[in-house]
Short mmCIF file of C-alpha atoms and ligand atoms in Angstrom, two decimals:
data_model
loop_
_atom_site.label_atom_id
_atom_site.label_comp_id
_atom_site.label_asym_id
_atom_site.label_seq_id
_atom_site.Cartn_x
_atom_site.Cartn_y
_atom_site.Cartn_z
CA MET A 1 -18.04 67.40 -0.84
CA LEU A 2 -14.56 68.94 -2.46
CA LYS A 3 -15.81 68.91 -5.59
CA ASN A 4 -17.67 70.91 -6.84
CA ASP A 5 -19.08 71.67 -10.43
CA ASP A 6 -19.52 75.66 -10.43
CA THR A 7 -17.83 78.09 -12.00
CA ILE A 8 -14.78 79.39 -10.57
CA VAL A 9 -12.80 82.54 -11.31
CA ALA A 10 -9.09 84.41 -9.81
CA ILE A 11 -6.81 86.46 -11.02
CA ALA A 12 -3.87 84.27 -11.19
CA THR A 13 -0.36 86.74 -11.80
CA PRO A 14 0.54 88.45 -9.03
CA SER A 15 -0.67 91.29 -7.39
CA GLY A 16 -0.07 94.71 -8.42
CA TYR A 17 0.97 95.98 -11.56
CA GLY A 18 2.44 94.24 -15.07
CA ALA A 19 2.68 94.60 -18.17
CA ILE A 20 -0.29 91.99 -18.76
CA ALA A 21 -2.08 90.00 -16.11
CA VAL A 22 -4.12 86.84 -16.14
CA ILE A 23 -7.64 85.80 -14.69
CA ARG A 24 -7.87 82.81 -15.24
CA ILE A 25 -12.33 80.95 -15.47
CA SER A 26 -12.47 77.92 -15.11
CA GLY A 27 -16.09 75.49 -14.85
CA ASN A 28 -19.39 74.57 -17.43
CA ASN A 29 -20.00 78.21 -17.41
CA SER A 30 -16.51 79.34 -18.43
CA ILE A 31 -17.55 79.94 -22.03
CA LYS A 32 -21.02 81.36 -21.33
CA ILE A 33 -19.29 83.65 -19.10
CA ILE A 34 -17.25 85.14 -21.48
CA LYS A 35 -19.30 85.10 -24.90
CA LYS A 36 -21.51 87.63 -22.88
CA ILE A 37 -18.47 89.92 -22.08
CA PHE A 38 -15.99 89.67 -25.16
CA ASP A 39 -16.22 90.90 -28.40
CA SER A 40 -14.12 88.89 -30.49
CA PHE A 41 -11.80 90.38 -33.75
CA SER A 42 -11.79 87.53 -35.08
CA LYS A 43 -14.97 85.29 -37.22
CA ASN A 44 -14.23 82.74 -35.40
CA LYS A 45 -16.99 81.63 -32.56
CA ILE A 46 -16.10 81.32 -29.66
CA GLU A 47 -16.41 77.89 -28.96
CA LYS A 48 -13.31 75.66 -29.88
CA ASN A 49 -9.82 75.76 -28.46
CA SER A 50 -8.28 78.91 -30.02
CA ILE A 51 -6.54 82.28 -28.74
CA GLN A 52 -9.06 85.36 -29.65
CA LEU A 53 -8.20 89.00 -29.88
CA GLY A 54 -10.73 91.67 -28.71
CA TYR A 55 -12.43 94.46 -26.58
CA ILE A 56 -14.26 93.25 -23.33
CA LYS A 57 -16.93 95.79 -23.18
CA TYR A 58 -19.45 95.56 -19.83
CA LYS A 59 -22.61 97.75 -19.53
CA ASN A 60 -21.49 100.12 -21.95
CA GLN A 61 -18.11 100.25 -20.97
CA LEU A 62 -14.77 99.25 -22.78
CA ILE A 63 -12.59 97.55 -19.79
CA ASP A 64 -9.66 96.46 -21.65
CA LYS A 65 -8.43 95.42 -25.60
CA VAL A 66 -7.41 91.43 -24.57
CA LEU A 67 -6.65 88.10 -25.99
CA ILE A 68 -8.68 85.29 -24.55
CA PHE A 69 -7.47 82.00 -24.03
CA LEU A 70 -9.75 79.15 -25.04
CA PHE A 71 -9.29 75.27 -23.12
CA LYS A 72 -12.55 73.17 -24.09
CA LYS A 73 -12.77 70.15 -21.58
CA PRO A 74 -10.78 67.46 -21.01
CA LYS A 75 -8.52 69.23 -22.96
CA SER A 76 -7.59 71.66 -20.33
CA TYR A 77 -5.72 72.46 -17.19
CA THR A 78 -8.63 71.43 -15.15
CA GLY A 79 -10.11 69.20 -17.24
CA GLU A 80 -13.04 71.38 -17.42
CA ASP A 81 -13.76 74.20 -20.17
CA ILE A 82 -11.35 77.25 -19.18
CA VAL A 83 -10.89 81.12 -20.34
CA GLU A 84 -7.79 82.60 -19.68
CA ILE A 85 -8.48 86.59 -20.26
CA SER A 86 -4.87 88.00 -20.80
CA CYS A 87 -5.02 91.81 -20.05
CA HIS A 88 -3.33 94.61 -18.87
CA GLY A 89 -1.79 95.04 -16.04
CA SER A 90 -3.84 98.07 -14.32
CA ILE A 91 -5.12 96.78 -10.82
CA TYR A 92 -8.14 98.59 -11.80
CA ILE A 93 -8.74 96.35 -15.02
CA GLN A 94 -7.89 93.92 -12.67
CA ASN A 95 -10.42 93.88 -10.47
CA LYS A 96 -13.06 95.46 -12.67
CA LEU A 97 -12.62 92.11 -14.47
CA LEU A 98 -13.43 90.66 -11.69
CA SER A 99 -16.38 91.56 -10.46
CA ILE A 100 -17.76 91.54 -13.28
CA ILE A 101 -17.48 88.10 -13.98
CA LEU A 102 -17.94 87.30 -10.26
CA ASP A 103 -21.12 89.32 -11.39
CA GLN A 104 -21.86 86.96 -14.15
CA GLY A 105 -22.36 84.60 -11.51
CA ALA A 106 -18.52 82.53 -10.96
CA ARG A 107 -17.14 82.43 -7.38
CA LEU A 108 -13.75 83.39 -6.81
CA ALA A 109 -11.73 80.07 -6.74
CA ASN A 110 -10.30 79.18 -3.10
CA PRO A 111 -6.18 78.83 -2.46
CA GLY A 112 -5.53 75.97 -5.45
CA GLU A 113 -8.72 74.97 -6.82
CA PHE A 114 -7.85 75.02 -10.00
CA THR A 115 -5.30 72.41 -9.68
CA LEU A 116 -7.63 70.67 -7.22
CA ARG A 117 -9.57 70.36 -9.53
CA ALA A 118 -7.40 69.33 -12.24
CA PHE A 119 -6.57 66.34 -9.60
CA LEU A 120 -10.06 64.97 -9.19
CA ASN A 121 -10.58 64.95 -12.97
CA GLY A 122 -8.15 62.77 -13.25
CA LYS A 123 -5.15 65.03 -14.98
CA ILE A 124 -2.71 65.06 -12.92
CA ASP A 125 -2.50 62.26 -9.35
CA LEU A 126 -1.74 64.13 -5.68
CA CYS A 127 2.19 63.83 -6.14
CA GLN A 128 2.22 66.32 -9.18
CA ALA A 129 -0.19 68.82 -8.03
CA GLU A 130 2.41 68.98 -4.79
CA SER A 131 5.22 68.97 -7.62
CA ILE A 132 3.20 71.86 -9.16
CA LEU A 133 3.39 74.16 -6.34
CA ASP A 134 7.43 73.47 -5.57
CA ILE A 135 8.15 74.49 -9.07
CA VAL A 136 5.84 77.74 -8.37
CA ASN A 137 8.19 78.09 -5.19
CA SER A 138 11.77 76.69 -6.44
CA GLU A 139 14.08 79.54 -6.22
CA THR A 140 17.56 77.79 -7.04
CA PHE A 141 18.68 74.63 -10.38
CA PHE A 142 18.28 71.48 -8.15
CA SER A 143 14.65 72.59 -6.40
CA HIS A 144 13.32 73.05 -9.61
CA LYS A 145 15.21 70.10 -10.95
CA PHE A 146 13.33 67.81 -8.46
CA ALA A 147 10.14 69.84 -8.90
CA ILE A 148 10.45 69.28 -12.94
CA ASN A 149 10.75 65.54 -12.32
CA GLN A 150 8.08 65.22 -10.39
CA ILE A 151 4.97 66.58 -12.29
CA ARG A 152 6.69 64.49 -15.69
CA GLY A 153 5.25 61.70 -12.86
CA ASN A 154 8.45 60.15 -11.94
CA ILE A 155 7.88 59.30 -8.43
CA SER A 156 4.48 58.09 -9.17
CA ILE A 157 5.51 55.37 -11.95
CA LEU A 158 8.10 54.04 -9.47
CA ILE A 159 5.12 53.87 -6.61
CA ARG A 160 2.57 52.42 -8.86
CA LYS A 161 5.12 49.51 -9.40
CA LEU A 162 5.89 48.97 -6.20
CA ARG A 163 2.38 48.94 -5.52
CA LYS A 164 1.77 46.39 -8.23
CA LYS A 165 4.53 44.06 -6.99
CA ILE A 166 2.88 43.94 -3.46
CA ILE A 167 -0.61 43.65 -5.17
CA ASN A 168 1.15 40.59 -6.44
CA LEU A 169 2.11 39.34 -2.60
CA LEU A 170 -1.43 40.12 -1.55
CA SER A 171 -2.72 38.02 -3.85
CA LEU A 172 -0.62 34.98 -2.94
CA ILE A 173 -1.80 35.71 0.94
CA GLU A 174 -5.70 35.75 -0.28
CA PHE A 175 -4.93 32.53 -2.16
CA GLU A 176 -3.56 30.72 1.01
CA LEU A 177 -6.56 32.02 2.85
CA ASP A 178 -9.43 30.85 0.44
CA PHE A 179 -7.87 27.51 0.90
CA SER A 180 -6.58 27.17 4.20
CA GLU A 181 -8.95 24.69 5.40
CA GLU A 182 -7.33 22.78 2.98
CA ASN A 183 -3.96 22.88 4.65
CA CYS A 184 -1.30 23.61 2.22
CA ASN A 185 0.99 25.95 1.56
CA PHE A 186 0.60 27.97 -1.69
CA ILE A 187 3.59 30.57 -0.72
CA ASN A 188 7.69 29.77 -0.77
CA TYR A 189 8.70 31.84 2.16
CA LEU A 190 11.70 32.25 1.05
CA GLU A 191 10.46 33.72 -2.31
CA PHE A 192 8.43 35.96 -0.54
CA LYS A 193 10.98 37.01 1.60
CA LYS A 194 13.35 38.25 -1.34
CA MET A 195 10.56 39.91 -2.51
CA LEU A 196 9.04 42.28 0.37
CA TYR A 197 12.79 42.76 0.86
CA ASN A 198 12.73 44.26 -2.81
CA ILE A 199 10.45 46.48 -2.28
CA ILE A 200 11.55 47.82 1.52
CA LYS A 201 15.31 48.28 -0.01
CA LYS A 202 13.47 50.15 -2.97
CA LEU A 203 11.32 52.35 -0.42
CA LYS A 204 14.23 53.23 1.70
CA THR A 205 15.66 54.58 -1.17
CA LEU A 206 13.05 56.83 -1.37
CA ILE A 207 13.31 57.79 2.29
CA ARG A 208 16.44 58.77 1.93
CA SER A 209 16.34 60.86 -0.73
CA PHE A 210 14.03 62.72 1.74
CA LYS A 211 17.00 64.36 3.35
CA ILE A 212 18.61 65.61 0.18
CA GLY A 213 15.67 66.29 -1.13
CA ASN A 214 14.96 68.24 1.60
CA ALA A 215 17.89 70.27 1.68
CA LEU A 216 18.15 70.84 -1.38
CA LYS A 217 14.34 72.49 -1.47
CA ASN A 218 14.60 74.37 1.82
CA GLY A 219 18.22 75.21 2.09
CA ILE A 220 21.02 73.58 3.90
CA SER A 221 21.06 75.25 7.24
CA VAL A 222 24.66 76.68 8.59
CA SER A 223 24.60 77.70 12.23
CA ILE A 224 26.81 80.22 13.38
CA ILE A 225 27.30 79.90 17.24
CA GLY A 226 29.79 80.25 19.76
CA CYS A 227 30.72 82.17 23.11
CA PRO A 228 29.03 86.13 23.06
CA ASN A 229 31.60 88.52 21.21
CA VAL A 230 33.19 86.16 19.53
CA GLY A 231 32.40 88.00 16.06
CA LYS A 232 29.53 85.58 15.06
CA SER A 233 27.01 88.61 13.73
CA THR A 234 30.53 89.91 11.74
CA LEU A 235 31.06 86.68 9.63
CA PHE A 236 26.95 85.71 9.07
CA ASN A 237 27.06 89.82 7.28
CA LYS A 238 30.58 89.07 6.00
CA LEU A 239 29.12 85.39 3.46
CA LEU A 240 25.54 87.48 3.47
CA LYS A 241 27.41 90.37 2.19
CA TYR A 242 25.51 92.65 3.78
CA GLU A 243 24.71 94.17 6.52
CA ARG A 244 22.12 91.68 8.21
CA SER A 245 22.77 91.43 11.59
CA ILE A 246 23.85 93.93 14.06
CA VAL A 247 27.45 94.48 15.48
CA SER A 248 28.62 95.64 18.29
CA ASN A 249 31.35 94.88 21.20
CA ILE A 250 29.13 94.43 23.52
CA ALA A 251 28.67 91.19 24.98
CA GLY A 252 24.90 89.60 23.98
CA THR A 253 24.51 91.87 21.41
CA THR A 254 22.55 89.14 19.18
CA ARG A 255 19.37 87.86 21.59
CA ASN A 256 17.45 85.89 18.50
CA TYR A 257 18.56 83.86 16.20
CA ILE A 258 18.59 85.83 12.66
CA GLU A 259 18.49 84.22 9.39
CA ASP A 260 19.12 84.61 6.00
CA SER A 261 19.50 82.57 2.88
CA LEU A 262 22.45 82.98 0.16
CA ILE A 263 22.38 80.91 -2.77
CA ILE A 264 25.62 79.01 -4.49
CA ASN A 265 26.08 76.89 -7.68
CA GLY A 266 22.61 76.82 -7.34
CA ILE A 267 22.22 75.25 -4.29
CA LYS A 268 20.16 77.51 -1.43
CA PHE A 269 22.37 77.79 1.78
CA ARG A 270 20.23 79.34 5.24
CA PHE A 271 23.10 81.12 7.35
CA ILE A 272 21.73 81.59 10.91
CA ASP A 273 23.10 84.07 13.19
CA THR A 274 23.10 82.95 17.04
CA ALA A 275 23.13 84.73 20.74
CA GLY A 276 26.27 84.02 22.07
CA ILE A 277 26.24 80.52 24.64
CA ASN A 278 27.14 82.04 27.69
CA ASN A 279 26.00 79.34 29.96
CA ASN A 280 26.49 81.32 33.18
CA THR A 281 24.35 84.78 32.60
CA LYS A 282 21.68 84.99 34.83
CA ASP A 283 19.42 87.03 32.15
CA TYR A 284 16.50 85.70 31.43
CA ILE A 285 16.08 86.77 27.75
CA GLU A 286 19.65 86.44 26.63
CA LYS A 287 18.41 82.44 28.60
CA LEU A 288 15.50 82.31 26.10
CA GLY A 289 17.99 82.92 22.71
CA ILE A 290 20.72 80.87 24.14
CA LYS A 291 17.96 77.95 24.17
CA LYS A 292 16.93 79.15 20.90
CA THR A 293 20.35 78.33 19.70
CA TYR A 294 20.34 75.12 20.51
CA SER A 295 17.46 73.91 18.61
CA LYS A 296 18.30 75.44 15.89
CA ILE A 297 21.96 73.43 16.27
CA LYS A 298 19.87 70.40 16.39
CA LYS A 299 18.20 71.00 13.37
CA SER A 300 21.28 72.03 10.98
CA ASP A 301 23.39 70.23 8.61
CA LEU A 302 26.10 72.65 9.44
CA ILE A 303 27.67 74.51 12.35
CA LEU A 304 30.71 77.32 12.05
CA TYR A 305 31.59 77.11 15.50
CA VAL A 306 33.40 80.30 15.83
CA PHE A 307 36.11 80.87 18.70
CA ASP A 308 37.77 84.73 18.73
CA ASP A 309 41.15 83.08 20.71
CA PHE A 310 43.59 80.04 20.22
CA ASN A 311 43.27 78.35 23.30
CA GLU A 312 43.88 74.33 21.97
CA LYS A 313 42.31 73.42 25.36
CA PHE A 314 39.17 75.32 25.50
CA ILE A 315 38.21 74.82 21.81
CA PHE A 316 39.01 71.36 22.21
CA LYS A 317 36.70 70.89 25.57
CA LYS A 318 34.46 72.68 23.53
CA VAL A 319 34.20 70.89 20.30
CA LYS A 320 34.00 67.46 22.31
CA SER A 321 31.28 68.25 24.12
CA LEU A 322 29.28 69.81 21.18
CA GLN A 323 30.11 66.36 19.16
CA GLU A 324 29.19 63.66 22.18
CA LYS A 325 25.65 65.66 22.14
CA TYR A 326 25.47 65.55 18.64
CA PRO A 327 27.51 62.85 17.36
CA LYS A 328 26.36 63.07 13.49
CA LYS A 329 26.75 66.50 12.68
CA LYS A 330 29.74 68.70 10.48
CA ILE A 331 31.79 71.15 12.96
CA PHE A 332 33.95 73.44 11.43
CA ILE A 333 35.85 74.81 13.61
CA ILE A 334 36.64 78.95 13.18
CA ILE A 335 39.35 80.87 14.68
CA ASN A 336 38.68 84.20 14.08
CA LYS A 337 39.89 87.46 15.02
CA TYR A 338 43.41 86.27 12.69
CA ASP A 339 44.36 89.74 12.50
CA LEU A 340 44.54 90.48 16.30
CA ILE A 341 46.02 86.42 16.92
CA LYS A 342 49.64 86.69 17.26
CA LYS A 343 50.20 82.24 18.42
CA LYS A 344 51.05 80.15 15.84
CA ILE A 345 47.79 78.03 15.26
CA LYS A 346 47.75 74.27 14.47
CA PRO A 347 45.29 71.52 14.00
CA ILE A 348 43.44 69.97 17.38
CA ASN A 349 42.90 66.43 16.47
CA TYR A 350 43.61 66.26 13.55
CA LYS A 351 40.21 68.77 12.81
CA LYS A 352 41.21 70.90 10.63
CA ILE A 353 41.04 75.23 11.87
CA PHE A 354 39.75 77.94 9.32
CA LYS A 355 41.53 81.13 10.16
CA ILE A 356 39.79 84.44 9.24
CA SER A 357 39.38 87.52 10.07
CA ALA A 358 35.42 88.29 9.74
CA LYS A 359 35.94 92.08 9.82
CA TYR A 360 38.78 92.56 6.86
CA GLY A 361 37.14 89.43 4.96
CA TYR A 362 40.55 87.25 5.45
CA GLY A 363 39.76 83.85 4.88
CA VAL A 364 36.24 84.00 4.47
CA ASN A 365 36.37 82.78 0.78
CA ASN A 366 38.30 80.04 1.57
CA LEU A 367 35.62 79.47 4.28
CA LEU A 368 32.65 79.77 1.79
CA SER A 369 34.14 77.38 -0.61
CA GLU A 370 34.92 74.34 2.20
CA ILE A 371 30.93 74.97 2.59
CA THR A 372 30.13 74.41 -0.89
CA PHE A 373 32.27 71.53 -0.71
CA PHE A 374 30.16 70.17 2.08
CA SER A 375 26.88 70.62 0.55
CA LYS A 376 27.83 68.88 -2.48
CA LYS A 377 28.95 66.06 -0.22
CA ILE A 378 25.53 66.27 0.61
CA THR A 379 23.43 66.25 -2.36
CA SER A 380 25.57 64.67 -4.83
CA LEU A 381 23.20 62.64 -6.76
CA LYS A 382 23.22 60.05 -9.99
CA GLU A 383 21.53 61.56 -12.49
CA ARG A 384 18.25 59.20 -12.88
CA THR A 385 17.91 59.56 -8.29
CA ILE A 386 14.67 59.82 -7.89
CA VAL A 387 14.23 62.74 -4.69
CA ILE A 388 11.77 63.25 -2.29
CA THR A 389 11.04 66.81 -1.19
CA GLN A 390 7.42 66.27 0.90
CA THR A 391 7.30 65.62 4.37
CA ARG A 392 3.98 63.87 3.58
CA HIS A 393 5.44 61.30 0.84
CA TYR A 394 8.40 60.33 3.94
CA GLU A 395 5.95 60.05 6.57
CA SER A 396 3.93 57.41 4.30
CA PHE A 397 6.79 55.54 2.88
CA LYS A 398 7.91 55.27 6.48
CA LYS A 399 4.74 54.32 7.66
CA ALA A 400 4.11 51.48 4.18
CA ILE A 401 8.08 50.11 5.61
CA PHE A 402 6.80 49.46 9.20
CA TYR A 403 3.70 47.29 7.89
CA LEU A 404 5.93 45.10 5.32
CA TYR A 405 8.67 45.32 7.76
CA LYS A 406 5.60 43.70 10.49
CA VAL A 407 4.22 41.16 7.33
CA LYS A 408 8.18 40.01 6.97
CA LYS A 409 8.20 39.04 10.05
CA ASN A 410 6.00 37.37 10.90
CA LEU A 411 5.14 35.84 7.49
CA SER A 412 5.18 32.26 8.54
CA SER A 413 3.99 32.30 12.26
CA ILE A 414 0.60 34.55 11.95
CA SER A 415 -2.88 33.77 9.82
CA PRO A 416 -2.66 35.04 6.21
CA GLU A 417 -6.23 37.15 7.53
CA PHE A 418 -3.65 39.39 9.53
CA LEU A 419 -1.26 39.46 7.03
CA SER A 420 -3.55 40.18 4.42
CA ILE A 421 -4.31 43.20 6.38
CA ASP A 422 -1.21 44.50 7.21
CA ILE A 423 -0.05 44.15 3.63
CA ARG A 424 -3.17 46.27 2.94
CA THR A 425 -1.74 48.76 5.08
CA ALA A 426 0.94 49.20 3.56
CA LEU A 427 -0.83 49.79 0.25
CA ASP A 428 -2.91 51.97 0.92
CA TYR A 429 0.24 54.39 2.89
CA LEU A 430 1.72 53.93 -1.29
CA GLY A 431 -1.59 55.13 -2.15
CA LYS A 432 -1.69 58.20 -0.18
CA VAL A 433 1.17 59.62 -1.71
CA THR A 434 -0.10 59.92 -5.16
CA GLY A 435 -3.92 60.19 -4.16
CA GLU A 436 -4.86 56.86 -5.10
CA VAL A 437 -6.48 56.70 -2.04
CA THR A 438 -7.39 60.14 0.17
CA ASN A 439 -9.49 61.83 2.40
CA GLU A 440 -11.18 65.86 2.35
CA ASP A 441 -8.62 66.45 5.36
CA ILE A 442 -5.66 65.54 3.09
CA LEU A 443 -6.55 67.10 0.12
CA SER A 444 -7.38 69.88 1.81
CA ASN A 445 -4.29 70.46 4.20
CA ILE A 446 -2.13 70.16 0.56
CA PHE A 447 -4.24 72.44 -1.60
CA SER A 448 -4.63 74.64 1.60
CA LYS A 449 -0.77 75.79 0.85
CA PHE A 450 -1.55 76.84 -2.50
CA CYS A 451 -1.89 80.43 -4.04
CA ILE A 452 -5.25 81.33 -5.19
CA GLY A 453 -5.66 81.18 -9.07
CA LYS A 454 -3.57 78.16 -8.97
N1 LIG B 501 39.62 92.75 15.26
C1 LIG B 501 38.54 92.34 14.84
N2 LIG B 501 37.29 92.28 15.20
C2 LIG B 501 36.19 91.23 14.78
C3 LIG B 501 36.20 90.65 13.94
N3 LIG B 501 35.34 89.66 13.64
C4 LIG B 501 34.77 91.22 14.84
N4 LIG B 501 34.87 91.26 15.44
C5 LIG B 501 34.72 92.70 16.53
O1 LIG B 501 34.08 91.88 17.12
C6 LIG B 501 33.25 92.36 17.96
C7 LIG B 501 31.62 91.55 18.05
O2 LIG B 501 31.36 91.19 16.74
P1 LIG B 501 30.14 90.83 16.61
O3 LIG B 501 29.41 90.15 15.76
O4 LIG B 501 28.94 91.55 17.01
O5 LIG B 501 30.12 89.35 17.33
P2 LIG B 501 28.92 87.72 18.22
O6 LIG B 501 29.32 86.92 17.98
O7 LIG B 501 27.63 88.44 16.86
O8 LIG B 501 28.43 88.70 19.46
P3 LIG B 501 27.47 88.21 20.31
O9 LIG B 501 25.88 88.61 19.04
O10 LIG B 501 27.07 89.26 21.71
O11 LIG B 501 26.89 86.85 20.50
C8 LIG B 501 32.79 93.54 17.50
O12 LIG B 501 33.13 94.47 17.60
C9 LIG B 501 33.64 93.21 16.20
O13 LIG B 501 33.44 94.42 15.25
C10 LIG B 501 37.48 90.46 13.33
O14 LIG B 501 37.92 89.43 12.38
N5 LIG B 501 39.10 91.20 13.80
MG1 LIG B 502 26.27 88.83 16.99
#
């Protein structure tokens, strides 16, 4: 069982030296343990919520002068008695304190166990627990913004509202089921379908927001592709402003894709330098690299298709065939080595062309602003839009929609008994998002992604 009533301990701050470190204890014995090892300067008893300064002493050894924060249950992060020791950030002190507390009968916490306990004790729902991980990992303005909204419970509130509406529909169906032998209809099918449709519409909006949420959380992926030697790695380095990829005049220098990120105006971009596409190669390794290039193209939000000469027919053919393969992909055509090209460059088939010299930097800033502009289109949001960022939520919403559509389709043709099963399944999928419906596998999967001490 996941629910434990033993006392857990962990170092909550990153490993290594720092000005201070925090050691966290949660569970029934937290206060008993701290009383044995802490000598408070204050006259207040170590009983109620307080912050106290004092010494940690153990077996006649003075360990450190520390601050302790006492949070009595249920008004604590986990809903249990918590003691946080704020000690000096020496690795020796941190490890010593940890081993002393373990000696007193506490157990080392598993990853995410403090937050798991908060969830099991009803302090937060599952959505909020996941957002805590997101907020710890947030690197940009937007990833932070979505995580903080989720912590406030915006998604949970919406899901609870939708579940309430679905439960209303379910009660209508069950009412009809109870009186099925009397052959009378209680459901106004038209009205029922309308209500179902409104719920589906709301869920679909959430599903659509995932693309934005995912792009902003994990970064907008921009793949740099093209034939060998056109200057992809040179451009990659220029965009990142450091020599990340090896550049050489030998075709086939980049064998495997290389990825690095850059944050521009609060948005994270993941630039991917790829192996040059050479369809005639017999080299086994090069072929593997090219295969990976295609897999990256598939997952990218934007493709920078680089050429090193202005051959209108060739470029048109190449871009057309890529666009046919991936009709929804946005492709920017880049003519690199502009410093060497003497020809006049004009738009091809109304497609804008970027003239750059990656080596000397010409046109790269303009390209970067167009990339930023493109990202704004896919990330533009109304201020209060709820955005989902978790694949788990996305999958659950998709499943819920599937069952609600099934109900809508079969409303007047199948027995209310079956409709009721489908509505319940949809409800379960929504309940899984907030944790109203859950199981050990889901919880283990979520909390194993946390760090120890959170
Ligand atoms: N004159 C000029 N040379 C460039 C420019 N960009 C890249 N080069 C040169 O072109 C050669 C190939 O550059 P890379 O960046 O390694 O090309 P690549 O497309 O990554 O090549 P592969 O990894 O082999 O596919 C190097 O000698 C670069 O210095 C440019 O804008 N102008
Ligand atoms: Mg390269």
